[in-house]
Amino acid sequence: MHRRIAIGGFQHETNTFCPLPTVWQDFQTPGAWPGQTNGKAIFETFAGANIPLAGFIDAAAPECDLVPLLWTAAEPAGYVTREAFDRISGEIVLGIAEAGPLDAVYLDLHGAMVTEDHDDGEAELLRRIRAVVGPDLPIAVSLDLHGNLSRAFFERASCVSIYRTYPHLDMAETGARAYRLLSELLERGEPFARAWRQVDYLIPITAQSTMHVPGDRLYAMLPGLEGEGVSSIDIAMGFPPADTPDTGASIFAYGADPKAVDGAVQAMLDALHEAEPAFFDPLIPAREAVCEAMRLSEGATRPVVIADPQDNPGAGGMGDSTGLLRALLDEGVEGAALSMLWDPQTACAAHAAGQGAEIAVSLGGFHPDSGGAAIETSVRVEALSDGTFPFTGPMYGGSTARVGPSACLKIIHDRADIRVVVGSIRCQNADQAMFSAFGIIPASQRILAIKSAVHFLGDYAPIAERVLFAKAPGANPCPIDEIAYTRLRPGIRLGPGGRVFAR
Ligand SMILES: [Zn+2]
């Protein structure tokens, strides 16, 4: 007989330093992902998408009766409001309560949700579900690589699978792994032996990529630690811009043999300690990054890419920070393009003026305290878009961008030759379509300025002469020792080799 599994997803990565609260409407509005999708529409909306739920569905559908609940995600920002969390988790819990007899629940969660009331939103969601289904029903969870998880979460989830790539290229694959682990649990008929440990230092987000040392080496160890008695072991690297007692990396393992499971987690913890000095934060001041990019671009045939990680909307930056653009202008750079500056007002003005018009604008700078002042300048409107276009890169490919009314603007300047893409809905630039949809061919630019921390590497590293990481103002602070923590757990170290946090 087919097993009945209720499936759903509720994703948010909460940057508690971001000034913008995350409200219910943010979970309804499509952005990099579709807005809230309910019931059977899930099957059609996510078919072929690189998200965990889609991978889970593909793996499970031939063998199971799936009961679709809802799936929703909001662009990373500040605390999830009580209203948003209660309403969406309430719908999930009600859906499970009304689903009839179930063999299991699968949830596609992020792992770094912080709400106005709860430091660990995922742990609270599981508490509410357990209140309905009891302590024994298997609940399988897949997580983003950036989760900040608590012991309460670990105890309430029956098994956990986590992305193994950053940029996250394996999201759908992680959903499929979550299904295989859940199947094994259901076959087994009793809970897994399990182990969990938190790592005692914070890892800067810009040092977490699995395309570089030491992330590549650490993640490559995981399959080797699985095997006899160990069904699964995964690492969450943590999401540093969140001021909670459980911020930081943690390791999860499940299997049949308690000793082997514990040994695998300990081996991974030891490896993370050994790797500590190798986690290197690559940020250099924006002005220096621009000068270095100009030097490197002399005679280069490929663009030099400058990332702006501290204003990455994919981690709770606003996307309106002007620091890197200011540095490009001040240095009089020729042949640069920046995407995407979040500026609904300028996008609207560009649409009103029309293609080819020259207009005076005030670019970005809505949060001058965290992101720098607006840039007053004149621009020529080179391209206009409704902001709906297909992503084409390895991470988001198969999904549709929805950045709202948007435009390519050429800044009118006596020395610099710079184009800026402005959009109305905050969106990280992790895909070349964020330029090409506006008529800019990324590979033919001298310098590409990109609002992203690491995800952009998936699509841009293959075309880049070099990649630099600029330190410009923004609401996604990257150097750990510059983050104004007050609530971390005592004893954790502020970055690799960093000082010990004390309240
Ligand atoms: Zn992530």
Coordinates of C-alpha atoms and ligand atoms in Angstrom, one line a residue:
M1 CA 0.0 0.0 0.0
H2 CA 1.2 3.5 -0.8
R3 CA 2.4 5.6 2.1
R4 CA 0.6 8.9 2.8
I5 CA 3.0 11.8 3.3
A6 CA 2.0 15.4 3.9
I7 CA 4.4 17.8 2.2
G8 CA 5.0 21.5 2.5
G9 CA 7.6 24.3 2.8
F10 CA 8.0 27.5 4.7
Q11 CA 11.3 29.2 4.1
H12 CA 12.9 32.3 5.6
E13 CA 16.4 33.4 6.3
T14 CA 16.1 36.1 8.9
N15 CA 18.8 38.8 9.2
T16 CA 18.0 40.3 12.6
F17 CA 20.1 43.3 11.7
C18 CA 18.0 44.2 8.7
P19 CA 15.7 47.2 9.3
L20 CA 12.8 45.7 7.3
P21 CA 10.4 43.3 9.0
T22 CA 9.2 40.3 7.0
V23 CA 5.4 40.5 6.8
W24 CA 2.7 38.2 5.6
Q25 CA 2.5 39.9 2.2
D26 CA 6.2 39.2 1.6
F27 CA 5.4 35.5 1.7
Q28 CA 2.6 36.0 -0.9
T29 CA 4.6 38.1 -3.4
P30 CA 6.6 36.2 -6.0
G31 CA 10.3 37.1 -6.2
A32 CA 13.2 34.8 -7.0
W33 CA 10.7 32.0 -6.1
P34 CA 6.9 31.8 -6.6
G35 CA 4.7 33.3 -3.9
Q36 CA 2.7 31.2 -1.5
T37 CA 1.3 28.2 -3.4
N38 CA -1.4 26.0 -1.8
G39 CA -2.5 22.4 -2.3
K40 CA -2.4 20.7 -5.6
A41 CA -1.1 23.8 -7.4
I42 CA 2.3 22.9 -5.9
F43 CA 2.7 19.9 -8.3
E44 CA 2.4 22.1 -11.3
T45 CA 4.1 25.3 -10.0
F46 CA 7.3 23.5 -8.9
A47 CA 7.7 20.8 -11.5
G48 CA 11.3 20.9 -12.6
A49 CA 12.3 23.7 -10.2
N50 CA 15.6 23.4 -8.3
I51 CA 14.0 23.4 -4.9
P52 CA 13.9 20.7 -2.3
L53 CA 10.2 20.2 -2.4
A54 CA 10.4 19.5 -6.2
G55 CA 13.2 17.0 -5.7
F56 CA 11.2 15.3 -2.9
I57 CA 8.1 15.1 -5.0
D58 CA 10.0 13.6 -8.0
A59 CA 11.6 10.9 -5.7
A60 CA 8.4 10.1 -3.7
A61 CA 5.6 10.4 -6.2
P62 CA 6.0 6.9 -7.7
E63 CA 5.8 5.2 -4.3
C64 CA 3.6 7.5 -2.2
D65 CA 0.4 9.4 -1.9
L66 CA 1.5 12.9 -1.3
V67 CA -0.8 15.4 0.5
P68 CA 0.3 18.9 -0.6
L69 CA -0.1 21.5 2.1
L70 CA 1.5 24.8 1.1
W71 CA 4.9 26.1 0.0
T72 CA 6.1 29.7 0.6
A73 CA 9.3 31.7 1.0
A74 CA 10.1 35.4 1.4
E75 CA 13.2 37.2 0.4
P76 CA 15.6 37.4 3.3
A77 CA 15.0 40.4 5.6
G78 CA 14.3 41.2 9.2
Y79 CA 12.3 39.4 11.9
V80 CA 9.2 37.5 10.6
T81 CA 6.2 39.2 12.1
R82 CA 4.0 37.3 14.6
E83 CA 1.1 37.7 12.2
A84 CA 3.0 36.2 9.3
F85 CA 4.4 33.3 11.3
D86 CA 1.1 32.4 13.1
R87 CA -1.0 32.6 10.0
I88 CA 1.3 30.5 7.7
S89 CA 2.2 27.9 10.4
G90 CA -1.5 27.8 11.3
E91 CA -2.4 26.8 7.8
I92 CA 0.3 24.1 7.7
V93 CA -0.8 22.7 11.1
L94 CA -4.5 22.8 10.0
G95 CA -3.6 21.1 6.7
I96 CA -1.9 18.3 8.6
A97 CA -4.7 18.0 11.1
E98 CA -7.3 17.7 8.3
A99 CA -5.2 15.3 6.1
G100 CA -6.5 12.2 7.7
P101 CA -4.2 9.3 8.6
L102 CA -0.6 10.0 7.7
D103 CA 2.6 7.9 7.6
A104 CA 4.9 10.9 7.7
V105 CA 5.3 14.7 7.1
Y106 CA 8.0 16.3 5.0
L107 CA 8.9 19.9 5.3
D108 CA 11.2 22.0 3.1
L109 CA 12.5 24.6 5.6
H110 CA 15.4 27.0 5.6
G111 CA 16.7 26.7 9.2
A112 CA 17.4 30.4 9.9
M113 CA 13.9 31.8 10.5
V114 CA 13.7 34.2 13.5
T115 CA 10.3 35.5 14.4
E116 CA 9.2 38.4 16.6
D117 CA 8.5 35.7 19.3
H118 CA 10.8 32.8 18.5
D119 CA 14.6 32.7 18.0
D120 CA 14.2 29.4 16.2
G121 CA 11.2 29.6 14.0
E122 CA 11.6 26.1 12.6
A123 CA 11.7 24.6 16.2
E124 CA 8.4 26.4 17.0
L125 CA 6.8 25.2 13.8
L126 CA 7.7 21.7 14.7
R127 CA 6.4 22.2 18.2
R128 CA 3.0 23.2 16.8
I129 CA 2.9 20.3 14.4
R130 CA 4.0 17.8 17.2
A131 CA 1.1 19.2 19.3
V132 CA -1.2 17.8 16.6
V133 CA 0.5 14.6 15.4
G134 CA 2.2 13.6 18.7
P135 CA 5.8 12.7 19.4
D136 CA 6.1 9.6 17.1
L137 CA 5.0 10.5 13.6
P138 CA 8.1 10.7 11.4
I139 CA 8.8 14.3 10.4
A140 CA 11.5 14.6 7.8
V141 CA 13.0 18.1 7.2
S142 CA 15.4 19.4 4.5
L143 CA 17.3 22.6 5.3
D144 CA 19.3 25.3 3.5
L145 CA 23.1 25.2 4.3
H146 CA 22.7 28.4 6.3
G147 CA 20.5 27.2 9.2
N148 CA 21.0 28.3 12.8
L149 CA 19.4 25.4 14.6
S150 CA 18.6 24.7 18.3
R151 CA 18.5 21.5 20.3
A152 CA 14.7 21.9 20.4
F153 CA 14.6 21.7 16.6
F154 CA 16.9 18.6 16.5
E155 CA 14.7 16.9 19.1
R156 CA 11.5 17.5 17.2
A157 CA 12.6 16.5 13.7
S158 CA 12.9 12.8 13.0
C159 CA 15.6 13.2 10.3
V160 CA 17.3 16.2 8.6
S161 CA 19.0 16.6 5.2
I162 CA 20.9 19.7 4.3
Y163 CA 22.2 21.3 1.1
R164 CA 25.8 20.3 0.4
T165 CA 26.7 23.1 -2.0
Y166 CA 27.1 26.9 -1.7
P167 CA 26.2 28.3 -4.2
H168 CA 23.2 26.0 -3.6
L169 CA 23.1 23.9 -6.8
D170 CA 21.8 20.8 -5.1
M171 CA 18.5 22.0 -3.7
A172 CA 16.3 19.6 -5.6
E173 CA 18.8 16.8 -4.9
T174 CA 18.6 17.5 -1.2
G175 CA 14.8 17.0 -1.3
A176 CA 15.4 13.7 -3.0
R177 CA 17.9 12.7 -0.3
A178 CA 15.4 13.7 2.3
Y179 CA 12.9 11.3 0.8
R180 CA 15.5 8.5 0.7
L181 CA 16.3 9.0 4.4
L182 CA 12.6 9.2 5.3
S183 CA 12.0 6.0 3.4
E184 CA 14.7 4.3 5.3
L185 CA 13.2 5.5 8.6
L186 CA 9.8 4.3 7.6
E187 CA 11.2 0.9 6.6
R188 CA 13.0 0.7 9.9
G189 CA 9.8 1.3 11.8
E190 CA 11.5 2.9 14.8
P191 CA 13.4 6.1 15.3
F192 CA 17.0 6.5 14.1
A193 CA 19.9 6.8 16.5
R194 CA 20.9 10.4 16.0
A195 CA 23.5 12.9 17.1
W196 CA 23.9 16.7 16.9
R197 CA 26.6 19.1 17.8
Q198 CA 27.1 22.9 17.6
V199 CA 30.4 24.2 16.4
D200 CA 32.0 26.7 18.7
Y201 CA 33.1 29.4 16.2
L202 CA 31.1 31.5 13.7
I203 CA 32.1 31.1 10.0
P204 CA 31.9 34.3 7.9
I205 CA 29.4 33.9 5.1
T206 CA 31.9 34.9 2.5
A207 CA 34.2 32.1 3.7
Q208 CA 31.6 29.4 3.5
S209 CA 31.6 28.6 -0.2
T210 CA 31.9 24.9 -1.1
M211 CA 33.8 25.9 -4.3
H212 CA 36.8 26.9 -2.2
V213 CA 38.9 25.6 0.6
P214 CA 38.1 24.5 3.2
G215 CA 34.4 24.1 2.4
D216 CA 35.1 21.9 -0.6
R217 CA 37.2 19.5 1.4
L218 CA 34.8 19.4 4.4
Y219 CA 31.7 18.7 2.3
A220 CA 33.6 16.1 0.3
M221 CA 34.1 14.2 3.6
L222 CA 30.4 13.7 4.2
P223 CA 29.7 10.7 1.8
G224 CA 32.7 8.9 3.3
L225 CA 31.4 9.3 6.8
E226 CA 28.1 7.6 5.8
G227 CA 28.0 3.8 5.5
E228 CA 27.9 1.1 8.2
G229 CA 25.4 2.2 10.8
V230 CA 25.3 5.8 9.6
S231 CA 22.6 6.7 7.0
S232 CA 23.2 10.4 6.8
I233 CA 25.4 13.2 8.1
D234 CA 25.1 16.9 7.2
I235 CA 26.5 20.3 8.2
A236 CA 24.7 23.6 8.5
M237 CA 27.3 26.4 8.2
G238 CA 25.1 28.9 10.0
F239 CA 23.8 32.3 9.1
P240 CA 25.9 34.9 10.9
P241 CA 23.8 38.1 10.7
A242 CA 21.3 36.8 13.2
D243 CA 21.6 37.6 16.9
T244 CA 20.3 34.5 18.6
P245 CA 21.7 31.9 21.1
D246 CA 21.8 29.2 18.4
T247 CA 23.5 31.2 15.6
G248 CA 26.3 29.2 14.1
A249 CA 27.2 25.9 12.5
S250 CA 25.9 22.5 13.6
I251 CA 26.2 18.9 12.5
F252 CA 23.4 16.4 12.2
A253 CA 23.7 12.6 11.8
Y254 CA 21.2 9.7 11.7
G255 CA 21.5 5.9 11.4
A256 CA 21.1 2.5 13.0
D257 CA 24.2 2.4 15.2
P258 CA 24.3 5.0 18.0
K259 CA 28.1 4.7 18.4
A260 CA 28.8 5.0 14.7
V261 CA 26.4 8.0 14.4
D262 CA 28.0 9.8 17.3
G263 CA 31.5 8.9 16.0
A264 CA 30.7 10.4 12.6
V265 CA 29.5 13.7 14.1
Q266 CA 32.6 13.9 16.3
A267 CA 34.9 13.2 13.3
M268 CA 33.2 16.1 11.4
L269 CA 33.5 18.4 14.4
D270 CA 37.2 17.6 14.6
A271 CA 37.6 18.3 10.9
L272 CA 35.8 21.7 11.4
H273 CA 38.2 22.5 14.2
E274 CA 41.2 21.6 12.1
A275 CA 39.8 23.7 9.2
E276 CA 39.2 26.8 11.4
P277 CA 42.3 28.8 10.3
A278 CA 41.5 28.1 6.6
F279 CA 38.1 30.0 6.7
F280 CA 39.3 33.2 5.2
D281 CA 37.1 36.3 4.8
P282 CA 38.1 37.9 1.4
L283 CA 36.6 41.4 1.8
I284 CA 38.6 44.4 0.8
P285 CA 37.5 48.1 0.9
A286 CA 35.3 49.0 -2.1
R287 CA 37.6 51.6 -3.4
E288 CA 40.5 49.2 -3.3
A289 CA 38.5 46.5 -5.0
V290 CA 37.6 48.9 -7.8
C291 CA 41.2 49.9 -8.4
E292 CA 42.3 46.3 -8.3
A293 CA 39.6 45.4 -10.8
M294 CA 40.7 48.2 -13.2
R295 CA 44.2 47.0 -13.0
L296 CA 43.2 43.3 -13.6
S297 CA 40.9 44.3 -16.5
E298 CA 43.8 45.8 -18.5
G299 CA 44.3 43.4 -21.4
A300 CA 41.8 40.9 -19.9
T301 CA 39.4 39.2 -22.3
R302 CA 36.9 38.4 -19.5
P303 CA 35.1 40.6 -17.0
V304 CA 36.5 41.2 -13.5
V305 CA 33.6 40.5 -11.1
I306 CA 33.2 42.6 -7.9
A307 CA 30.7 41.2 -5.4
D308 CA 29.0 43.5 -2.9
P309 CA 28.2 40.9 -0.2
Q310 CA 27.2 43.3 2.6
D311 CA 24.3 44.5 0.5
N312 CA 23.2 41.1 -0.7
P313 CA 19.4 41.0 -0.7
G314 CA 19.7 37.3 -0.6
A315 CA 20.9 37.6 3.0
G316 CA 18.8 40.6 4.2
G317 CA 20.8 43.4 2.6
M318 CA 18.4 46.0 1.2
G319 CA 19.9 46.1 -2.3
D320 CA 19.8 49.9 -2.2
S321 CA 23.3 50.5 -0.8
T322 CA 25.4 52.9 -3.0
G323 CA 28.9 52.3 -1.7
L324 CA 30.2 50.2 -4.6
L325 CA 28.5 52.3 -7.2
R326 CA 30.0 55.4 -5.6
A327 CA 33.5 53.8 -5.7
L328 CA 33.0 52.9 -9.4
L329 CA 32.0 56.5 -10.2
D330 CA 34.8 58.1 -8.1
E331 CA 37.3 56.0 -10.0
G332 CA 35.8 56.9 -13.4
V333 CA 35.5 53.3 -14.4
E334 CA 34.7 52.7 -18.1
G335 CA 32.8 49.6 -19.1
A336 CA 31.2 48.6 -15.9
A337 CA 27.7 47.3 -15.2
L338 CA 26.0 46.9 -11.8
S339 CA 22.9 44.7 -11.0
M340 CA 20.6 45.0 -9.2
L341 CA 20.0 48.2 -7.3
W342 CA 16.7 48.1 -5.5
D343 CA 15.1 51.4 -6.3
P344 CA 11.3 51.3 -7.1
Q345 CA 11.1 55.1 -7.4
T346 CA 13.8 55.4 -10.1
A347 CA 12.4 52.3 -11.9
C348 CA 9.0 54.0 -12.0
A349 CA 10.5 57.3 -13.1
A350 CA 12.4 55.5 -15.9
H351 CA 9.2 53.9 -17.1
A352 CA 7.3 57.2 -17.0
A353 CA 10.1 58.9 -19.0
G354 CA 10.4 56.1 -21.6
Q355 CA 13.3 54.4 -23.4
G356 CA 15.9 56.9 -24.6
A357 CA 14.9 59.7 -22.2
E358 CA 17.5 61.5 -20.1
I359 CA 16.3 62.1 -16.6
A360 CA 17.7 63.3 -13.3
V361 CA 17.5 60.6 -10.6
S362 CA 18.4 60.0 -7.0
L363 CA 19.8 56.4 -7.0
G364 CA 19.2 54.1 -4.1
G365 CA 20.2 55.2 -0.6
F366 CA 16.9 54.7 1.2
H367 CA 18.7 53.6 4.3
P368 CA 21.6 56.0 4.5
D369 CA 22.7 54.9 7.9
S370 CA 23.3 51.3 6.9
G371 CA 23.8 51.7 3.2
G372 CA 25.2 55.1 2.3
A373 CA 23.5 58.2 0.8
A374 CA 21.6 58.3 -2.5
I375 CA 23.6 59.2 -5.6
E376 CA 22.2 62.3 -7.4
T377 CA 23.0 62.0 -11.1
S378 CA 21.5 62.1 -14.6
V379 CA 20.9 58.9 -16.6
R380 CA 19.8 57.8 -20.0
V381 CA 17.1 55.1 -20.0
E382 CA 18.5 52.4 -22.2
A383 CA 16.1 49.5 -21.5
L384 CA 12.8 48.9 -19.7
S385 CA 11.3 45.7 -18.5
D386 CA 8.3 44.5 -16.4
G387 CA 10.9 42.4 -14.6
T388 CA 9.5 39.0 -15.4
F389 CA 12.1 36.9 -17.3
P390 CA 13.5 33.4 -17.1
F391 CA 16.6 32.7 -15.0
T392 CA 19.2 30.7 -17.0
G393 CA 22.0 29.9 -14.5
P394 CA 22.8 26.7 -12.6
M395 CA 21.1 27.7 -9.4
Y396 CA 17.9 29.5 -10.4
G397 CA 17.6 28.1 -14.0
G398 CA 14.0 26.8 -14.5
S399 CA 12.5 29.5 -12.3
T400 CA 11.2 32.9 -13.3
A401 CA 12.6 36.2 -12.1
R402 CA 10.0 38.7 -10.9
V403 CA 11.8 41.9 -10.0
G404 CA 8.9 44.3 -10.9
P405 CA 9.2 47.4 -13.1
S406 CA 12.9 47.7 -13.9
A407 CA 15.3 49.4 -16.2
C408 CA 18.9 49.6 -17.4
L409 CA 20.2 53.1 -16.9
K410 CA 23.4 54.5 -18.3
I411 CA 24.9 57.1 -16.0
I412 CA 25.7 60.3 -17.7
H413 CA 29.2 61.2 -16.4
D414 CA 32.2 63.0 -17.9
R415 CA 34.6 60.2 -17.2
A416 CA 32.8 57.0 -16.2
D417 CA 30.9 54.6 -18.4
I418 CA 28.6 52.7 -16.1
R419 CA 25.2 51.0 -16.5
V420 CA 23.0 50.2 -13.6
V421 CA 20.0 47.9 -13.5
V422 CA 17.4 49.2 -11.1
G423 CA 14.4 47.0 -10.0
S424 CA 11.3 47.3 -7.8
I425 CA 11.4 43.9 -5.9
R426 CA 14.5 43.1 -4.0
C427 CA 16.5 40.2 -5.6
Q428 CA 20.0 38.8 -5.3
N429 CA 22.0 38.7 -8.5
A430 CA 23.0 35.1 -8.8
D431 CA 22.2 34.7 -12.5
Q432 CA 23.4 36.3 -15.6
A433 CA 19.8 37.0 -16.6
M434 CA 19.9 39.9 -14.1
F435 CA 22.0 41.7 -16.8
S436 CA 21.0 40.0 -20.1
A437 CA 17.3 40.6 -19.6
F438 CA 18.2 44.3 -19.8
G439 CA 20.4 44.1 -22.9
I440 CA 23.7 43.9 -21.1
I441 CA 25.9 41.0 -22.2
P442 CA 27.8 40.2 -19.0
A443 CA 30.8 38.5 -20.7
S444 CA 31.5 41.7 -22.7
Q445 CA 31.8 44.1 -19.8
R446 CA 35.1 45.0 -18.3
I447 CA 33.8 45.0 -14.7
L448 CA 30.6 43.5 -13.3
A449 CA 29.4 44.7 -9.9
I450 CA 27.1 42.2 -8.4
K451 CA 24.9 42.3 -5.3
S452 CA 25.4 38.8 -3.9
A453 CA 27.7 37.2 -1.4
V454 CA 28.5 33.7 -2.8
H455 CA 25.6 32.4 -4.9
F456 CA 26.7 34.5 -7.9
L457 CA 29.8 32.2 -8.3
G458 CA 27.7 29.5 -9.7
D459 CA 26.9 31.5 -12.9
Y460 CA 29.6 34.1 -12.9
A461 CA 32.8 32.3 -11.9
P462 CA 32.9 30.5 -15.3
I463 CA 33.0 33.8 -17.2
A464 CA 35.1 35.8 -14.7
E465 CA 38.7 36.9 -15.2
R466 CA 38.9 37.2 -11.4
V467 CA 36.4 37.6 -8.6
L468 CA 36.9 40.3 -5.9
F469 CA 34.8 40.9 -2.7
A470 CA 34.2 44.5 -1.9
K471 CA 33.5 45.8 1.5
A472 CA 30.8 48.5 1.1
P473 CA 28.1 49.6 3.5
G474 CA 25.0 47.3 3.9
A475 CA 22.7 45.5 6.2
N476 CA 24.5 42.1 5.8
P477 CA 27.6 42.6 7.9
C478 CA 30.2 40.0 6.9
P479 CA 33.3 40.3 9.1
I480 CA 32.1 38.5 12.2
D481 CA 33.9 40.7 14.7
E482 CA 32.1 43.8 13.3
I483 CA 28.6 42.4 14.0
A484 CA 26.9 43.9 17.0
Y485 CA 25.9 40.7 18.7
T486 CA 24.3 40.8 22.2
R487 CA 22.6 37.4 22.4
L488 CA 24.9 34.7 21.2
R489 CA 25.6 31.7 23.5
P490 CA 28.5 32.4 25.8
G491 CA 31.7 30.8 24.8
I492 CA 31.2 30.8 21.0
R493 CA 34.1 32.5 19.1
L494 CA 33.5 35.5 16.9
G495 CA 35.0 34.1 13.7
P496 CA 37.8 31.7 13.0
G497 CA 40.4 32.3 15.7
G498 CA 38.2 35.1 17.0
R499 CA 37.7 36.3 20.5
V500 CA 35.3 34.6 22.8
F501 CA 31.8 36.1 22.9
A502 CA 30.7 37.2 26.4
R503 CA 27.3 38.8 27.1
Ligands
ZN1 ZN 21.6 29.5 1.9

